[in-house]
mmCIF file of C-alpha atoms in Angstrom:
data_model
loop_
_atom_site.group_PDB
_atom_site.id
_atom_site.type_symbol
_atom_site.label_atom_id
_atom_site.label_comp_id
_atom_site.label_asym_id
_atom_site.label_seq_id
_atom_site.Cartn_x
_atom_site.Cartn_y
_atom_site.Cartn_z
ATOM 1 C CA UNK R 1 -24.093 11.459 -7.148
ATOM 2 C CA UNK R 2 -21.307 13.656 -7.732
ATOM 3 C CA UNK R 3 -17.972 13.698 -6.600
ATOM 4 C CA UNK R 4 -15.615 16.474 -4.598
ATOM 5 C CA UNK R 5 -12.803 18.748 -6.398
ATOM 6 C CA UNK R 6 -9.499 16.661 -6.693
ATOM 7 C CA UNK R 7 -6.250 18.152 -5.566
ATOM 8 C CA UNK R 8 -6.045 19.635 -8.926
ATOM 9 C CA UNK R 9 -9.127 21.721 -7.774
ATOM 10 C CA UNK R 10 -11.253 20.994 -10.892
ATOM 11 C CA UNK R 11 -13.880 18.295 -10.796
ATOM 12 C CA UNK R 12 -14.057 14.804 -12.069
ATOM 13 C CA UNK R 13 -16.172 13.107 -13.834
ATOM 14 C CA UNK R 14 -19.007 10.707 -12.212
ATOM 15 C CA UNK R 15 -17.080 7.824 -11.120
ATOM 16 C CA UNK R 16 -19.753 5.386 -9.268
ATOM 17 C CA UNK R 17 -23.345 4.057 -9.571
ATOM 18 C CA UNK R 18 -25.830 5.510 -6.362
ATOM 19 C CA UNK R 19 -25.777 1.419 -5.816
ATOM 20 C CA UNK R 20 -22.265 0.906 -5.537
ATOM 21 C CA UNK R 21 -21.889 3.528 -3.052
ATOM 22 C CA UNK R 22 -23.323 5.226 -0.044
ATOM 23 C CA UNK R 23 -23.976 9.078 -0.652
ATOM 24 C CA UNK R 24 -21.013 11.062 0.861
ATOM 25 C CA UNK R 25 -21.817 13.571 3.009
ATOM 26 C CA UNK R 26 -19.473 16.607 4.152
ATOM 27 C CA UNK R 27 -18.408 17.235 7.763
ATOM 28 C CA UNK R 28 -18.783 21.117 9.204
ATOM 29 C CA UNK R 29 -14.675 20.405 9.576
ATOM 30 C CA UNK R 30 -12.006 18.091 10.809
ATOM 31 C CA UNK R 31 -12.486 17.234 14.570
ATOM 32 C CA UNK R 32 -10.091 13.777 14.771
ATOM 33 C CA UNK R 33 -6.093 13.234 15.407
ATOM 34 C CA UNK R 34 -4.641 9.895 14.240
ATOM 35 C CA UNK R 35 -4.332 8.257 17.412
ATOM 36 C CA UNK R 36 -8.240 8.981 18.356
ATOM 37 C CA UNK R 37 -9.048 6.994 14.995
ATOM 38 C CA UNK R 38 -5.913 4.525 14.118
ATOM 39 C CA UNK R 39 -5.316 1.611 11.894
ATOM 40 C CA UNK R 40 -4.150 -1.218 14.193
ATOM 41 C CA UNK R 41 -1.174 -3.585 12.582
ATOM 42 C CA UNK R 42 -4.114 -6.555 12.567
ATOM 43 C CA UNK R 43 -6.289 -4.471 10.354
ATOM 44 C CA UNK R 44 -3.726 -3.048 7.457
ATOM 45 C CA UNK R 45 -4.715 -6.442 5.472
ATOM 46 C CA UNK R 46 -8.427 -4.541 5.633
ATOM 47 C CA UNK R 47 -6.696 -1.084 4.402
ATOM 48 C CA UNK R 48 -5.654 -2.472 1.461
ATOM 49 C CA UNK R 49 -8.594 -4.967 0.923
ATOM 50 C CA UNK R 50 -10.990 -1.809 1.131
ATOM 51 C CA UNK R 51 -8.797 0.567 -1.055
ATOM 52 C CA UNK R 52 -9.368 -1.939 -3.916
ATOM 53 C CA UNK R 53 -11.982 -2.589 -3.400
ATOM 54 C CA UNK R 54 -13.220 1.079 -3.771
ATOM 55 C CA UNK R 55 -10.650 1.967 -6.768
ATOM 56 C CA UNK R 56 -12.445 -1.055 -8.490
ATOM 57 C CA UNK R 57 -15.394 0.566 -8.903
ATOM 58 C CA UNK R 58 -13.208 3.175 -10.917
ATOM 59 C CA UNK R 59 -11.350 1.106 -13.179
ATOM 60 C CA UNK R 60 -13.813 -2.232 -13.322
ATOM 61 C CA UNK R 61 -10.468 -4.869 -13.276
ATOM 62 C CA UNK R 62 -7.306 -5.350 -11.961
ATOM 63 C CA UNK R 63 -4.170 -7.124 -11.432
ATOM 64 C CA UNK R 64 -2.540 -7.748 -7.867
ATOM 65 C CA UNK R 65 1.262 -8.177 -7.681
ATOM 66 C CA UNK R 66 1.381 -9.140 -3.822
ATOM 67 C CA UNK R 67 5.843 -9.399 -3.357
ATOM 68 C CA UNK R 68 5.776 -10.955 -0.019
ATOM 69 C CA UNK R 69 2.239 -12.449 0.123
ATOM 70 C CA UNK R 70 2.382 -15.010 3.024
ATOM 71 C CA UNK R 71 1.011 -14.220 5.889
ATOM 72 C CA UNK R 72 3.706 -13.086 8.649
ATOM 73 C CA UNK R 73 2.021 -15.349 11.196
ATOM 74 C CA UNK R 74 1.664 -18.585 9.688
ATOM 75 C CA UNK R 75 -1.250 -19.305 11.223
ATOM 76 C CA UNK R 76 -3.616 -16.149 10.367
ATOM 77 C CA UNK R 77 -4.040 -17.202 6.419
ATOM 78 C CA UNK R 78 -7.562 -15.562 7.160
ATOM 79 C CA UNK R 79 -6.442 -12.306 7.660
ATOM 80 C CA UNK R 80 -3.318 -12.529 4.885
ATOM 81 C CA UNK R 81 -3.893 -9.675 2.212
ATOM 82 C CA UNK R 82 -3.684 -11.918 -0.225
ATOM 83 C CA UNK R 83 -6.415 -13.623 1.071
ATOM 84 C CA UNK R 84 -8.466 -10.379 1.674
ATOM 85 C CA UNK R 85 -8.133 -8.909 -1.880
ATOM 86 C CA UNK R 86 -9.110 -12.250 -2.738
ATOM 87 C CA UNK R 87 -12.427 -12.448 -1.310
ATOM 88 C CA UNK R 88 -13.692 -8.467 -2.546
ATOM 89 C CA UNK R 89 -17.028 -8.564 -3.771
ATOM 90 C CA UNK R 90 -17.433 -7.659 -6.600
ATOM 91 C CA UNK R 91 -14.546 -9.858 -7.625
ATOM 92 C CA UNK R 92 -13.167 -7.223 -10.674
ATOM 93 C CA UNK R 93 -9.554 -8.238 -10.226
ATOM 94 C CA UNK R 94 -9.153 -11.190 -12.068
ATOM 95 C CA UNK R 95 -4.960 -11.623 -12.252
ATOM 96 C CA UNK R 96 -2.936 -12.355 -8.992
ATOM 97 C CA UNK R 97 0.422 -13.307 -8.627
ATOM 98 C CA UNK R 98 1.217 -13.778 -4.967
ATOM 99 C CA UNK R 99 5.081 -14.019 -4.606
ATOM 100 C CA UNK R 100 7.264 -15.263 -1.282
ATOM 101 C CA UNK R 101 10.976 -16.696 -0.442
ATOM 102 C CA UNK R 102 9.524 -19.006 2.283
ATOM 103 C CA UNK R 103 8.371 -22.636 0.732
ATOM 104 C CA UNK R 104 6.160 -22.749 4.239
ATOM 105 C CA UNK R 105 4.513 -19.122 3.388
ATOM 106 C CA UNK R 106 4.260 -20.342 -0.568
ATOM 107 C CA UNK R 107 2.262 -23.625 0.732
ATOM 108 C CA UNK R 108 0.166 -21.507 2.477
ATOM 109 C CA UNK R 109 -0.424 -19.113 -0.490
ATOM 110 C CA UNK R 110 -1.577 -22.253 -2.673
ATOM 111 C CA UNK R 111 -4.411 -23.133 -0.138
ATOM 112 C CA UNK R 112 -5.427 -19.778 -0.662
ATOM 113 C CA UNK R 113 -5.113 -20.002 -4.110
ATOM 114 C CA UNK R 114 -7.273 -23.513 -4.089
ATOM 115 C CA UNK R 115 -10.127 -22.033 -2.124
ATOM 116 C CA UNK R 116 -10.335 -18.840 -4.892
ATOM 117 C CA UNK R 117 -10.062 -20.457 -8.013
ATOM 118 C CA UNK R 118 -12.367 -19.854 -10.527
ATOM 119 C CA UNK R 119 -12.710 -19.673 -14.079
ATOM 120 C CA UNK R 120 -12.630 -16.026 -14.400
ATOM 121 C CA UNK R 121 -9.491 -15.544 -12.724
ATOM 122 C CA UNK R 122 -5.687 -16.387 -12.716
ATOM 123 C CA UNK R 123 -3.635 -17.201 -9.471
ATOM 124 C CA UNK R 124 0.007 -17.254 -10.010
ATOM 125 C CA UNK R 125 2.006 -18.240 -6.828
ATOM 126 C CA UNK R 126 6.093 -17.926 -7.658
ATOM 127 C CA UNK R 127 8.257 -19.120 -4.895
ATOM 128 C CA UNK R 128 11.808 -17.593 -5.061
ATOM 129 C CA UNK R 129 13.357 -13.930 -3.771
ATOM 130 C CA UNK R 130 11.110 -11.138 -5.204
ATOM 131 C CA UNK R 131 13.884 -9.072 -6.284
ATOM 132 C CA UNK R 132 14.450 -11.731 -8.646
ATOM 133 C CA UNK R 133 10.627 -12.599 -9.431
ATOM 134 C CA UNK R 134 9.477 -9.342 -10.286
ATOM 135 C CA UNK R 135 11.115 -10.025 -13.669
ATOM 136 C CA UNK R 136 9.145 -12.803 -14.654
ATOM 137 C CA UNK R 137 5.839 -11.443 -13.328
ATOM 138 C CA UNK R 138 6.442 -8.395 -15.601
ATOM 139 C CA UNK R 139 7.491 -10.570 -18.590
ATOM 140 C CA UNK R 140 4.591 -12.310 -18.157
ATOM 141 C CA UNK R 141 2.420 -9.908 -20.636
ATOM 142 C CA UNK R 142 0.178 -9.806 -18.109
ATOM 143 C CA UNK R 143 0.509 -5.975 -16.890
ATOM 144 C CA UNK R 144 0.200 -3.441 -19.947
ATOM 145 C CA UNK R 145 -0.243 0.066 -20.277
ATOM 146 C CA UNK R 146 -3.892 0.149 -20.267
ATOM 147 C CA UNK R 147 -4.297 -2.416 -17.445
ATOM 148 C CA UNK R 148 -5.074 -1.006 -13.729
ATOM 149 C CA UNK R 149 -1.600 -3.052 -11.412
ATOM 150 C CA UNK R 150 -1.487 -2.694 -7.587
ATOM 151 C CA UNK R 151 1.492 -3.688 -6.220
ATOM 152 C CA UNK R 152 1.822 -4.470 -2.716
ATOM 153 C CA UNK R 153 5.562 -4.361 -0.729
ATOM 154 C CA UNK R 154 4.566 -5.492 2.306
ATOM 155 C CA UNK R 155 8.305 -6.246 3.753
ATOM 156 C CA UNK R 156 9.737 -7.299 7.452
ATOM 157 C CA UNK R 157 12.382 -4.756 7.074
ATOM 158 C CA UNK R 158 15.046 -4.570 4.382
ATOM 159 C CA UNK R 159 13.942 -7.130 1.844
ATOM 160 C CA UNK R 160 12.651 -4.836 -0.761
ATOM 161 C CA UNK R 161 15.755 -2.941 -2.834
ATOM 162 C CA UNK R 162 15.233 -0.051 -3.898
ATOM 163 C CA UNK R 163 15.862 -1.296 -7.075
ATOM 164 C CA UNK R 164 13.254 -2.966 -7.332
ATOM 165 C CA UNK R 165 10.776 -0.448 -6.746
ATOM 166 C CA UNK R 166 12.391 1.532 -9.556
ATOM 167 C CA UNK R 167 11.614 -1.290 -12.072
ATOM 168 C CA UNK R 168 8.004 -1.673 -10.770
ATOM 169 C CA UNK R 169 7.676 2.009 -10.925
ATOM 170 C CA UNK R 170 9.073 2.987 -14.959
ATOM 171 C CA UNK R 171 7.449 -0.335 -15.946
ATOM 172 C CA UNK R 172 4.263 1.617 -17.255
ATOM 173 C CA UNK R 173 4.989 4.358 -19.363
ATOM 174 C CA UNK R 174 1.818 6.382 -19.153
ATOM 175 C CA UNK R 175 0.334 6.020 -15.833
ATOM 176 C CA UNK R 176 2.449 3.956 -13.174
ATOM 177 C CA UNK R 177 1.668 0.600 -11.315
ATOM 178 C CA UNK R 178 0.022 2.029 -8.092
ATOM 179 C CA UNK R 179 2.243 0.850 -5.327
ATOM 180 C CA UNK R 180 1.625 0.163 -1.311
ATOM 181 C CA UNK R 181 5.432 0.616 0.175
ATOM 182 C CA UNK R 182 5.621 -0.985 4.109
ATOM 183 C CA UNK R 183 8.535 1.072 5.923
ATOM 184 C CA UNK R 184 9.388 -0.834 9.047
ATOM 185 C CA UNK R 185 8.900 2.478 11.405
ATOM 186 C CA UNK R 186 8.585 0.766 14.226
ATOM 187 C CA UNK R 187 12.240 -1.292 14.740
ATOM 188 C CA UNK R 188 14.141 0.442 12.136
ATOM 189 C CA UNK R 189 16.329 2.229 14.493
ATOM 190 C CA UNK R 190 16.873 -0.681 16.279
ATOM 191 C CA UNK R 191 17.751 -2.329 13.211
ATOM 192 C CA UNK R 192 19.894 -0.486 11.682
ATOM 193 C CA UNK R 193 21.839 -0.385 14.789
ATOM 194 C CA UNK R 194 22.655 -3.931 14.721
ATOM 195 C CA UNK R 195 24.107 -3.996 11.065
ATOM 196 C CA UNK R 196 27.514 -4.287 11.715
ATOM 197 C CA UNK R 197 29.208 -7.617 8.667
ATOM 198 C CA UNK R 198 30.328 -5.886 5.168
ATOM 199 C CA UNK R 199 27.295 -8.100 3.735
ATOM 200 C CA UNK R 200 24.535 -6.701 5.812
ATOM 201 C CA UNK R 201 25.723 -3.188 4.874
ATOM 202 C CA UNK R 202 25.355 -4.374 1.320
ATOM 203 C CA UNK R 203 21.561 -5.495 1.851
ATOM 204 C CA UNK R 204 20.974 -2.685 3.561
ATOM 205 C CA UNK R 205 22.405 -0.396 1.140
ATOM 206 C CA UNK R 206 20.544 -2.065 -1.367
ATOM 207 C CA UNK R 207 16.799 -1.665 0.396
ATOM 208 C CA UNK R 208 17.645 2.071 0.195
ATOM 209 C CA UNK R 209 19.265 2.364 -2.725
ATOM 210 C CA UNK R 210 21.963 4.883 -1.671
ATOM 211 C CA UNK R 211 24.495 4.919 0.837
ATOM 212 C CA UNK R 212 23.361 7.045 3.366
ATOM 213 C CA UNK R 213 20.996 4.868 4.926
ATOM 214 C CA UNK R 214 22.813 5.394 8.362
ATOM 215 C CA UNK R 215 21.379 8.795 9.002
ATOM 216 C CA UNK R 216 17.722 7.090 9.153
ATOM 217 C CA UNK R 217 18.933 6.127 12.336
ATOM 218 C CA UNK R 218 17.243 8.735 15.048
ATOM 219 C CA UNK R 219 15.265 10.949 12.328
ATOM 220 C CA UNK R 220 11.872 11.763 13.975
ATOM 221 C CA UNK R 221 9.549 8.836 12.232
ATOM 222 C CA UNK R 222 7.246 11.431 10.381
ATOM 223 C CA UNK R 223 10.069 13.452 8.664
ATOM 224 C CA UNK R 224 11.462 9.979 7.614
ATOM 225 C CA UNK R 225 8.114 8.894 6.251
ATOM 226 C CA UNK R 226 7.866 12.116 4.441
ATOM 227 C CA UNK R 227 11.453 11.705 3.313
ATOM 228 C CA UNK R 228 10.688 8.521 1.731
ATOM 229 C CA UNK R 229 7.296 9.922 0.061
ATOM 230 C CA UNK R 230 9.505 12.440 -1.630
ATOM 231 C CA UNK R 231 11.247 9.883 -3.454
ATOM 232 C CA UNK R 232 8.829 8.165 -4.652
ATOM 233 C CA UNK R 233 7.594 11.553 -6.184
ATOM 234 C CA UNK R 234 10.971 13.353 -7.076
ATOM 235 C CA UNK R 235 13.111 9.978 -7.932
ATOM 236 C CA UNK R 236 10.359 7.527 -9.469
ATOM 237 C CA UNK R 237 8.134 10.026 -11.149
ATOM 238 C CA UNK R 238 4.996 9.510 -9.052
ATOM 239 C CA UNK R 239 2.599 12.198 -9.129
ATOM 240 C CA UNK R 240 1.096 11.634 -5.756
ATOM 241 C CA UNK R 241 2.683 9.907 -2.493
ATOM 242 C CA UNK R 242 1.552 9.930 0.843
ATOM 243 C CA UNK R 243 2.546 7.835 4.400
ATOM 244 C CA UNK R 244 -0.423 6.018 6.174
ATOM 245 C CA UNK R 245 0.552 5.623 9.404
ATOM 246 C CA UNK R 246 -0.304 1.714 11.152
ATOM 247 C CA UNK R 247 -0.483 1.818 14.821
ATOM 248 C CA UNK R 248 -0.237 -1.096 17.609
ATOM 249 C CA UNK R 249 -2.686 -1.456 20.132
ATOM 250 C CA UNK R 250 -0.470 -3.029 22.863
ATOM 251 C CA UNK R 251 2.317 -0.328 22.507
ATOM 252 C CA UNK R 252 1.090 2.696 22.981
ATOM 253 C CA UNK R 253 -0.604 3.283 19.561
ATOM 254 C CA UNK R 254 3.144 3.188 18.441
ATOM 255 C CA UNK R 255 3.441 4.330 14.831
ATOM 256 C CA UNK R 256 4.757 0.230 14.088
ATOM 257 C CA UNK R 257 4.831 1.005 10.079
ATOM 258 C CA UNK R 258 4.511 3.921 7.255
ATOM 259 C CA UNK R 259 2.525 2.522 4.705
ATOM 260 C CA UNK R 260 3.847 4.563 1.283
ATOM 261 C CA UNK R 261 0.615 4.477 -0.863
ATOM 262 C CA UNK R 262 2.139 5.907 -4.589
ATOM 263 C CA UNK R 263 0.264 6.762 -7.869
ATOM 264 C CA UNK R 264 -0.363 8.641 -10.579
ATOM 265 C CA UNK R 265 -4.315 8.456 -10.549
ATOM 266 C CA UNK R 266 -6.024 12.221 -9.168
ATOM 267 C CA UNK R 267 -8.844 9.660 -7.688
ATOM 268 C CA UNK R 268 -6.972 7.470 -5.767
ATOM 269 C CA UNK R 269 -5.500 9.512 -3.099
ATOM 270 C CA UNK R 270 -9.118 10.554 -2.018
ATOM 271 C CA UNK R 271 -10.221 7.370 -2.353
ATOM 272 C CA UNK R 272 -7.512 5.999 0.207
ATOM 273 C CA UNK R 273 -7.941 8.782 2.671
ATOM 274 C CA UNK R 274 -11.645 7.384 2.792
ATOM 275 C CA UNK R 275 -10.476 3.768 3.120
ATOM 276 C CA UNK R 276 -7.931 4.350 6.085
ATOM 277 C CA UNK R 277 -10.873 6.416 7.684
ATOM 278 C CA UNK R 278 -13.436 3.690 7.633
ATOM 279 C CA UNK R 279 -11.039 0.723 8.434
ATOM 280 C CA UNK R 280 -9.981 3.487 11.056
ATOM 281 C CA UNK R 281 -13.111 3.153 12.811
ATOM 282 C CA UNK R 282 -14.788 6.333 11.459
ATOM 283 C CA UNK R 283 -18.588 6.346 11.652
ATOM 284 C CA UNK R 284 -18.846 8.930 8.506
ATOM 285 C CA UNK R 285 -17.278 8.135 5.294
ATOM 286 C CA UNK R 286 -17.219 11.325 3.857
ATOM 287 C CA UNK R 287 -14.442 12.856 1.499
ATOM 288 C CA UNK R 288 -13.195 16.653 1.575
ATOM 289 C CA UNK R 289 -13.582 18.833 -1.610
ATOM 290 C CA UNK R 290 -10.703 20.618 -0.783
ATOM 291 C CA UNK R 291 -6.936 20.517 -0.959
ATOM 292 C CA UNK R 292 -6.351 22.377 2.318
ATOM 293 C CA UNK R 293 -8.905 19.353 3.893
ATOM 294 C CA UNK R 294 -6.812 16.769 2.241
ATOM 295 C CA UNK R 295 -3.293 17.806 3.789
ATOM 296 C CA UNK R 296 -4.329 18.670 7.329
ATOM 297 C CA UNK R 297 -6.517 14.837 6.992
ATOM 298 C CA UNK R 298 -2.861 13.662 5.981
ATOM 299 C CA UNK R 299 -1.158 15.048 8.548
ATOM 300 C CA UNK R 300 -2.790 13.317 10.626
ATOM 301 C CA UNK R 301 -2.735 10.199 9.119
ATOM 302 C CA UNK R 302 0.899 10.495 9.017
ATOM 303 C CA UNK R 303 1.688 10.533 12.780
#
């Protein structure tokens, strides 16, 4: 089985077994908008889990860096990411370190770490703020240049600094950690409405990393998910960015967050166009050859 052009427009090499994957077949051309075939909030767990899952088959191992790993209800540990990326079969990631503030999310996270065990893998769980933690997960040894490292932000709102991000991103010198960035599309205006003490306009500044957060405020949510894909490519270096856009079924299909998937791998950004369509509900699981394909798919998938 072969596989499409990349954006690049030359062809890759043979990246999967005819077992490990169904044969892709091409559409006669693009017939869907976003909201006809959205991710839901509940299923962005399964957007991630499924991404992995088929990047896995490309790199055959893994390490997940999960930053704020519990689950945001308490109670749904089953549908935690964590969790999720967990339970992939085949189980080729075989490093984990799931990180939260919370001591009630971090109690959670070792259950799930006590149901996964296994000899072939390694479960860190690190209580403390992430900001802080990300030091000692990348001191660990664990993440080098030649090892595969998805890194999931998956913040409320402003708990990621930028900052951070930057360190994740110019830890890897040859191709970057892959990164999945939450933007909190849904309530940012609203939030950054109500900053109004000296030391909320510190965190806040922080989270964005310069000082003109404020004219977020009222920007129409696509061009501020675009914004934000631009500096991941122009400020950290990334060679690809693109916003996924996560939709809520009891608003609407209100855009609720821009998921900012980053990296420097020509096969990924196909590969997570095809894993947004299937959690999406799409019947076909086909991938475009063509770079014209890819951006009006994004578009889309940006709303």
């Amino acid at each position: 089985m072969g596989w499409p052009a990349t954006l690049e427009g030359h062809v890759t090499e043979l990246l999967f077994d005819e077992t490990d994957l169904p044969e892709i077949i091409r559409p006669t051309g693009p017939n869907f908008t976003s909201l006809r075939y959205p991710v839901w909030t509940e299923n962005k767990a399964k957007l991630i889990k499924e991404y992995i899952r088929l990047f896995t088959y490309v790199t055959k191992h893994g390490i997940y860096i999960d930053g704020f790993a519990a689950p945001q209800r308490r109670e749904k540990k089953e549908i935690c990411s964590a969790k999720l990326v967990l339970d992939t079969e085949p189980k080729r990631i075989r490093k984990f370190w799931l990180c939260d503030i919370d001591p009630n999310g971090i109690e959670i996270l070792n259950e799930i770490k006590n149901e996964s065990e296994a000899k072939s893998r390694t479960i860190n769980v690190l209580e403390g703020d992430f900001n802080k933690t990300i030091n000692q997960v990348l001191a660990s040894g664990d993440v080098t240049e030649k090892t595969a490292t998805f890194a999931l932000l998956d913040q409320r709102t402003f708990e990621c600094q930028w900052d951070t991000v930057r360190r994740i991103s110019e830890f890897k010198k040859d191709r970057k950690i892959e990164i999945f960035y939450f933007f909190a599309t849904g309530w940012i205006d609203r939030s950054i409405k109500a900053v109004s003490t000296p030391e909320t306009k510190q965190k806040v500044e922080r989270w964005w990393g310069k000082p003109d957060w404020e004219n977020l405020c009222g920007m129409d949510s696509t061009e501020r998910a675009y914004l934000l894909t631009d500096r991941f490519k122009k400020e950290l270096g990334y060679e690809f960015a693109h916003p996924f856009a996560i939709h809520n079924h009891f608003r609407g299909g209100r855009t609720m967050y821009h998921m900012i998937h980053a990296t420097d791998h020509s096969d990924a950004p196909p590969l997570m166009l095809r894993a947004y369509r299937k959690v999406s509900g799409r019947l076909d699981t086909e991938i475009l050859g063509h770079q014209d394909d890819f951006q009006q798919l994004w578009q889309e998938t940006a709303i």
